[in-house]
PDB file of N, CA and C and ligand atoms in Angstrom:
ATOM      1  N   MET A   4     136.984  59.978 234.556  1.00 87.00           N
ATOM      2  CA  MET A   4     137.617  59.216 233.482  1.00 87.00           C
ATOM      3  C   MET A   4     136.708  58.073 233.029  1.00 87.00           C
ATOM      4  N   PRO A   5     136.560  57.877 231.761  1.00 90.00           N
ATOM      5  CA  PRO A   5     135.691  56.793 231.265  1.00 90.00           C
ATOM      6  C   PRO A   5     136.335  55.420 231.423  1.00 90.00           C
ATOM      7  N   ILE A   6     135.496  54.415 231.507  1.00 91.00           N
ATOM      8  CA  ILE A   6     135.976  53.040 231.605  1.00 91.00           C
ATOM      9  C   ILE A   6     135.791  52.351 230.253  1.00 91.00           C
ATOM     10  N   TYR A   7     136.832  51.672 229.823  1.00 92.00           N
ATOM     11  CA  TYR A   7     136.785  50.975 228.541  1.00 92.00           C
ATOM     12  C   TYR A   7     136.986  49.479 228.748  1.00 92.00           C
ATOM     13  N   GLU A   8     136.495  48.721 227.814  1.00 93.00           N
ATOM     14  CA  GLU A   8     136.711  47.277 227.852  1.00 93.00           C
ATOM     15  C   GLU A   8     137.836  46.914 226.898  1.00 93.00           C
ATOM     16  N   TYR A   9     138.676  46.004 227.378  1.00 95.00           N
ATOM     17  CA  TYR A   9     139.801  45.553 226.563  1.00 95.00           C
ATOM     18  C   TYR A   9     139.778  44.046 226.443  1.00 95.00           C
ATOM     19  N   LEU A  10     140.336  43.583 225.356  1.00 95.00           N
ATOM     20  CA  LEU A  10     140.410  42.149 225.115  1.00 95.00           C
ATOM     21  C   LEU A  10     141.853  41.788 224.788  1.00 95.00           C
ATOM     22  N   CYS A  11     142.392  40.855 225.568  1.00 96.00           N
ATOM     23  CA  CYS A  11     143.772  40.430 225.357  1.00 96.00           C
ATOM     24  C   CYS A  11     143.873  39.636 224.054  1.00 96.00           C
ATOM     25  N   THR A  12     144.881  39.957 223.260  1.00 94.00           N
ATOM     26  CA  THR A  12     145.046  39.264 221.982  1.00 94.00           C
ATOM     27  C   THR A  12     145.643  37.876 222.174  1.00 94.00           C
ATOM     28  N   LYS A  13     146.228  37.626 223.321  1.00 96.00           N
ATOM     29  CA  LYS A  13     146.902  36.347 223.538  1.00 96.00           C
ATOM     30  C   LYS A  13     146.007  35.345 224.276  1.00 96.00           C
ATOM     31  N   CYS A  14     145.549  35.714 225.480  1.00 97.00           N
ATOM     32  CA  CYS A  14     144.776  34.762 226.276  1.00 97.00           C
ATOM     33  C   CYS A  14     143.274  35.061 226.202  1.00 97.00           C
ATOM     34  N   GLU A  15     142.913  36.107 225.491  1.00 95.00           N
ATOM     35  CA  GLU A  15     141.513  36.484 225.285  1.00 95.00           C
ATOM     36  C   GLU A  15     140.770  36.843 226.565  1.00 95.00           C
ATOM     37  N   LYS A  16     141.521  37.294 227.541  1.00 96.00           N
ATOM     38  CA  LYS A  16     140.876  37.780 228.750  1.00 96.00           C
ATOM     39  C   LYS A  16     140.244  39.149 228.488  1.00 96.00           C
ATOM     40  N   GLU A  17     139.059  39.326 229.011  1.00 96.00           N
ATOM     41  CA  GLU A  17     138.408  40.627 228.932  1.00 96.00           C
ATOM     42  C   GLU A  17     138.579  41.347 230.257  1.00 96.00           C
ATOM     43  N   PHE A  18     138.876  42.612 230.186  1.00 95.00           N
ATOM     44  CA  PHE A  18     138.976  43.384 231.422  1.00 95.00           C
ATOM     45  C   PHE A  18     138.630  44.838 231.151  1.00 95.00           C
ATOM     46  N   GLU A  19     138.389  45.538 232.233  1.00 94.00           N
ATOM     47  CA  GLU A  19     138.018  46.941 232.114  1.00 94.00           C
ATOM     48  C   GLU A  19     139.129  47.805 232.665  1.00 94.00           C
ATOM     49  N   LEU A  20     139.261  48.955 232.054  1.00 94.00           N
ATOM     50  CA  LEU A  20     140.326  49.850 232.442  1.00 94.00           C
ATOM     51  C   LEU A  20     139.821  51.285 232.377  1.00 94.00           C
ATOM     52  N   MET A  21     140.157  52.027 233.408  1.00 93.00           N
ATOM     53  CA  MET A  21     139.793  53.435 233.417  1.00 93.00           C
ATOM     54  C   MET A  21     140.946  54.226 232.821  1.00 93.00           C
ATOM     55  N   ARG A  22     140.673  54.917 231.749  1.00 92.00           N
ATOM     56  CA  ARG A  22     141.744  55.648 231.076  1.00 92.00           C
ATOM     57  C   ARG A  22     141.246  56.999 230.602  1.00 92.00           C
ATOM     58  N   PRO A  23     142.184  57.909 230.424  1.00 93.00           N
ATOM     59  CA  PRO A  23     141.796  59.183 229.807  1.00 93.00           C
ATOM     60  C   PRO A  23     141.328  58.942 228.376  1.00 93.00           C
ATOM     61  N   PHE A  24     140.437  59.753 227.917  1.00 88.00           N
ATOM     62  CA  PHE A  24     139.843  59.570 226.600  1.00 88.00           C
ATOM     63  C   PHE A  24     140.890  59.509 225.500  1.00 88.00           C
ATOM     64  N   ASN A  25     141.915  60.329 225.605  1.00 92.00           N
ATOM     65  CA  ASN A  25     142.913  60.388 224.530  1.00 92.00           C
ATOM     66  C   ASN A  25     143.848  59.182 224.521  1.00 92.00           C
ATOM     67  N   LYS A  26     143.751  58.326 225.550  1.00 92.00           N
ATOM     68  CA  LYS A  26     144.591  57.133 225.565  1.00 92.00           C
ATOM     69  C   LYS A  26     143.784  55.862 225.354  1.00 92.00           C
ATOM     70  N   ALA A  27     142.516  56.007 225.121  1.00 89.00           N
ATOM     71  CA  ALA A  27     141.630  54.844 225.056  1.00 89.00           C
ATOM     72  C   ALA A  27     141.986  53.894 223.918  1.00 89.00           C
ATOM     73  N   ASP A  28     142.480  54.423 222.826  1.00 88.00           N
ATOM     74  CA  ASP A  28     142.755  53.583 221.666  1.00 88.00           C
ATOM     75  C   ASP A  28     144.137  52.934 221.711  1.00 88.00           C
ATOM     76  N   LYS A  29     144.923  53.303 222.695  1.00 92.00           N
ATOM     77  CA  LYS A  29     146.246  52.688 222.792  1.00 92.00           C
ATOM     78  C   LYS A  29     146.142  51.325 223.457  1.00 92.00           C
ATOM     79  N   PRO A  30     147.020  50.411 223.091  1.00 93.00           N
ATOM     80  CA  PRO A  30     146.979  49.069 223.682  1.00 93.00           C
ATOM     81  C   PRO A  30     147.217  49.118 225.185  1.00 93.00           C
ATOM     82  N   ALA A  31     146.504  48.244 225.891  1.00 95.00           N
ATOM     83  CA  ALA A  31     146.679  48.131 227.334  1.00 95.00           C
ATOM     84  C   ALA A  31     147.385  46.819 227.641  1.00 95.00           C
ATOM     85  N   LYS A  32     147.788  46.668 228.889  1.00 96.00           N
ATOM     86  CA  LYS A  32     148.451  45.429 229.274  1.00 96.00           C
ATOM     87  C   LYS A  32     147.464  44.485 229.936  1.00 96.00           C
ATOM     88  N   CYS A  33     147.483  43.247 229.489  1.00 97.00           N
ATOM     89  CA  CYS A  33     146.609  42.250 230.070  1.00 97.00           C
ATOM     90  C   CYS A  33     147.032  41.946 231.511  1.00 97.00           C
ATOM     91  N   PRO A  34     146.083  41.968 232.455  1.00 96.00           N
ATOM     92  CA  PRO A  34     146.427  41.707 233.854  1.00 96.00           C
ATOM     93  C   PRO A  34     146.787  40.247 234.102  1.00 96.00           C
ATOM     94  N   ARG A  35     146.428  39.370 233.198  1.00 97.00           N
ATOM     95  CA  ARG A  35     146.705  37.948 233.396  1.00 97.00           C
ATOM     96  C   ARG A  35     148.043  37.529 232.807  1.00 97.00           C
ATOM     97  N   CYS A  36     148.303  37.905 231.557  1.00 98.00           N
ATOM     98  CA  CYS A  36     149.517  37.403 230.903  1.00 98.00           C
ATOM     99  C   CYS A  36     150.463  38.517 230.463  1.00 98.00           C
ATOM    100  N   ASN A  37     150.079  39.769 230.732  1.00 97.00           N
ATOM    101  CA  ASN A  37     150.960  40.900 230.423  1.00 97.00           C
ATOM    102  C   ASN A  37     151.143  41.166 228.932  1.00 97.00           C
ATOM    103  N   SER A  38     150.313  40.553 228.117  1.00 97.00           N
ATOM    104  CA  SER A  38     150.412  40.807 226.686  1.00 97.00           C
ATOM    105  C   SER A  38     149.593  42.036 226.309  1.00 97.00           C
ATOM    106  N   GLU A  39     149.647  42.342 225.047  1.00 96.00           N
ATOM    107  CA  GLU A  39     148.944  43.512 224.573  1.00 96.00           C
ATOM    108  C   GLU A  39     147.450  43.242 224.438  1.00 96.00           C
ATOM    109  N   ALA A  40     146.656  44.159 224.928  1.00 96.00           N
ATOM    110  CA  ALA A  40     145.204  44.035 224.806  1.00 96.00           C
ATOM    111  C   ALA A  40     144.669  45.265 224.091  1.00 96.00           C
ATOM    112  N   HIS A  41     143.641  45.044 223.290  1.00 95.00           N
ATOM    113  CA  HIS A  41     143.093  46.150 222.527  1.00 95.00           C
ATOM    114  C   HIS A  41     141.677  46.469 222.961  1.00 95.00           C
ATOM    115  N   LYS A  42     141.326  47.694 222.804  1.00 94.00           N
ATOM    116  CA  LYS A  42     139.999  48.136 223.197  1.00 94.00           C
ATOM    117  C   LYS A  42     138.932  47.410 222.394  1.00 94.00           C
ATOM    118  N   ARG A  43     137.898  47.001 223.095  1.00 89.00           N
ATOM    119  CA  ARG A  43     136.779  46.369 222.415  1.00 89.00           C
ATOM    120  C   ARG A  43     135.819  47.440 221.933  1.00 89.00           C
ATOM    121  N   ILE A  44     135.488  47.374 220.661  1.00 73.00           N
ATOM    122  CA  ILE A  44     134.542  48.363 220.162  1.00 73.00           C
ATOM    123  C   ILE A  44     133.345  47.718 219.495  1.00 73.00           C
ATOM    124  N   SER A  45     133.450  46.424 219.203  1.00 54.00           N
ATOM    125  CA  SER A  45     132.422  45.797 218.382  1.00 54.00           C
ATOM    126  C   SER A  45     131.042  45.793 219.035  1.00 54.00           C
ATOM    127  N   ASN A  46     130.974  45.404 220.320  1.00 50.00           N
ATOM    128  CA  ASN A  46     129.647  45.274 220.921  1.00 50.00           C
ATOM    129  C   ASN A  46     128.982  46.629 221.128  1.00 50.00           C
ATOM    130  N   PHE A  47     129.761  47.609 221.427  1.00 50.00           N
ATOM    131  CA  PHE A  47     129.163  48.919 221.635  1.00 50.00           C
ATOM    132  C   PHE A  47     128.754  49.538 220.300  1.00 50.00           C
ATOM    133  N   ALA A  48     129.493  49.226 219.263  1.00 47.00           N
ATOM    134  CA  ALA A  48     129.136  49.740 217.951  1.00 47.00           C
ATOM    135  C   ALA A  48     127.821  49.130 217.458  1.00 47.00           C
ATOM    136  N   SER A  49     127.603  47.857 217.787  1.00 46.00           N
ATOM    137  CA  SER A  49     126.388  47.211 217.322  1.00 46.00           C
ATOM    138  C   SER A  49     125.161  47.711 218.084  1.00 46.00           C
ATOM    139  N   LYS A  50     125.379  48.191 219.297  1.00 50.00           N
ATOM    140  CA  LYS A  50     124.253  48.692 220.081  1.00 50.00           C
ATOM    141  C   LYS A  50     123.865  50.107 219.679  1.00 50.00           C
ATOM    142  N   THR A  51     124.835  50.888 219.293  1.00 49.00           N
ATOM    143  CA  THR A  51     124.581  52.305 219.127  1.00 49.00           C
ATOM    144  C   THR A  51     124.811  52.780 217.699  1.00 49.00           C
ATOM    145  N   GLY A  52     125.187  51.881 216.807  1.00 45.00           N
ATOM    146  CA  GLY A  52     125.544  52.320 215.475  1.00 45.00           C
ATOM    147  C   GLY A  52     126.867  53.059 215.522  1.00 45.00           C
ATOM    148  N   SER A  53     127.132  53.892 214.573  1.00 46.00           N
ATOM    149  CA  SER A  53     128.356  54.679 214.649  1.00 46.00           C
ATOM    150  C   SER A  53     128.031  56.052 215.221  1.00 46.00           C
ATOM    151  N   TYR A  54     127.554  56.031 216.386  1.00 50.00           N
ATOM    152  CA  TYR A  54     127.001  57.187 217.069  1.00 50.00           C
ATOM    153  C   TYR A  54     128.106  58.095 217.583  1.00 50.00           C
ATOM    154  N   LEU A  55     128.440  58.013 218.839  1.00 54.00           N
ATOM    155  CA  LEU A  55     129.534  58.790 219.394  1.00 54.00           C
ATOM    156  C   LEU A  55     130.591  57.839 219.889  1.00 54.00           C
ATOM    157  N   GLN A  56     131.795  58.325 220.007  1.00 56.00           N
ATOM    158  CA  GLN A  56     132.839  57.487 220.594  1.00 56.00           C
ATOM    159  C   GLN A  56     132.763  57.586 222.102  1.00 56.00           C
ATOM    160  N   SER A  57     131.841  56.835 222.649  1.00 55.00           N
ATOM    161  CA  SER A  57     131.619  56.895 224.088  1.00 55.00           C
ATOM    162  C   SER A  57     132.055  55.597 224.733  1.00 55.00           C
ATOM    163  N   PRO A  58     132.338  55.646 226.024  1.00 60.00           N
ATOM    164  CA  PRO A  58     132.709  54.410 226.714  1.00 60.00           C
ATOM    165  C   PRO A  58     131.561  53.401 226.747  1.00 60.00           C
ATOM    166  N   VAL A  59     131.907  52.151 226.684  1.00 59.00           N
ATOM    167  CA  VAL A  59     130.908  51.083 226.669  1.00 59.00           C
ATOM    168  C   VAL A  59     130.004  51.135 227.883  1.00 59.00           C
ATOM    169  N   LYS A  60     130.595  51.385 229.026  1.00 63.00           N
ATOM    170  CA  LYS A  60     129.866  51.346 230.293  1.00 63.00           C
ATOM    171  C   LYS A  60     128.692  52.322 230.337  1.00 63.00           C
ATOM    172  N   ARG A  61     128.810  53.362 229.627  1.00 60.00           N
ATOM    173  CA  ARG A  61     127.802  54.398 229.687  1.00 60.00           C
ATOM    174  C   ARG A  61     126.422  53.855 229.324  1.00 60.00           C
ATOM    175  N   PHE A  62     126.367  52.832 228.503  1.00 58.00           N
ATOM    176  CA  PHE A  62     125.094  52.314 228.047  1.00 58.00           C
ATOM    177  C   PHE A  62     124.596  51.146 228.888  1.00 58.00           C
ATOM    178  N   ARG A  63     125.314  50.829 229.937  1.00 60.00           N
ATOM    179  CA  ARG A  63     124.915  49.684 230.751  1.00 60.00           C
ATOM    180  C   ARG A  63     124.324  50.095 232.081  1.00 60.00           C
ATOM    181  N   LYS A  64     124.632  51.301 232.507  1.00 63.00           N
ATOM    182  CA  LYS A  64     124.158  51.689 233.839  1.00 63.00           C
ATOM    183  C   LYS A  64     122.939  52.588 233.751  1.00 63.00           C
TER     184      LYS A  64
HETATM  185 ZN1   ZN B 237     146.245  37.964 228.357  1.00 87.85          ZN
END
């Protein structure tokens, strides 16, 4: 399962979550405040262009 980065819309906490590919775009729950967090796509898009929809982690290891 790929790991995605999420950013909480309320407290702006960043965290990583392992999810199935088909659920990656759905909001996750922030581990700190339990609010809705959305997948971060901006930094990976700037590194790779609009290449493939791949997990962020793939380009770091
Ligand atoms: Zn939060």
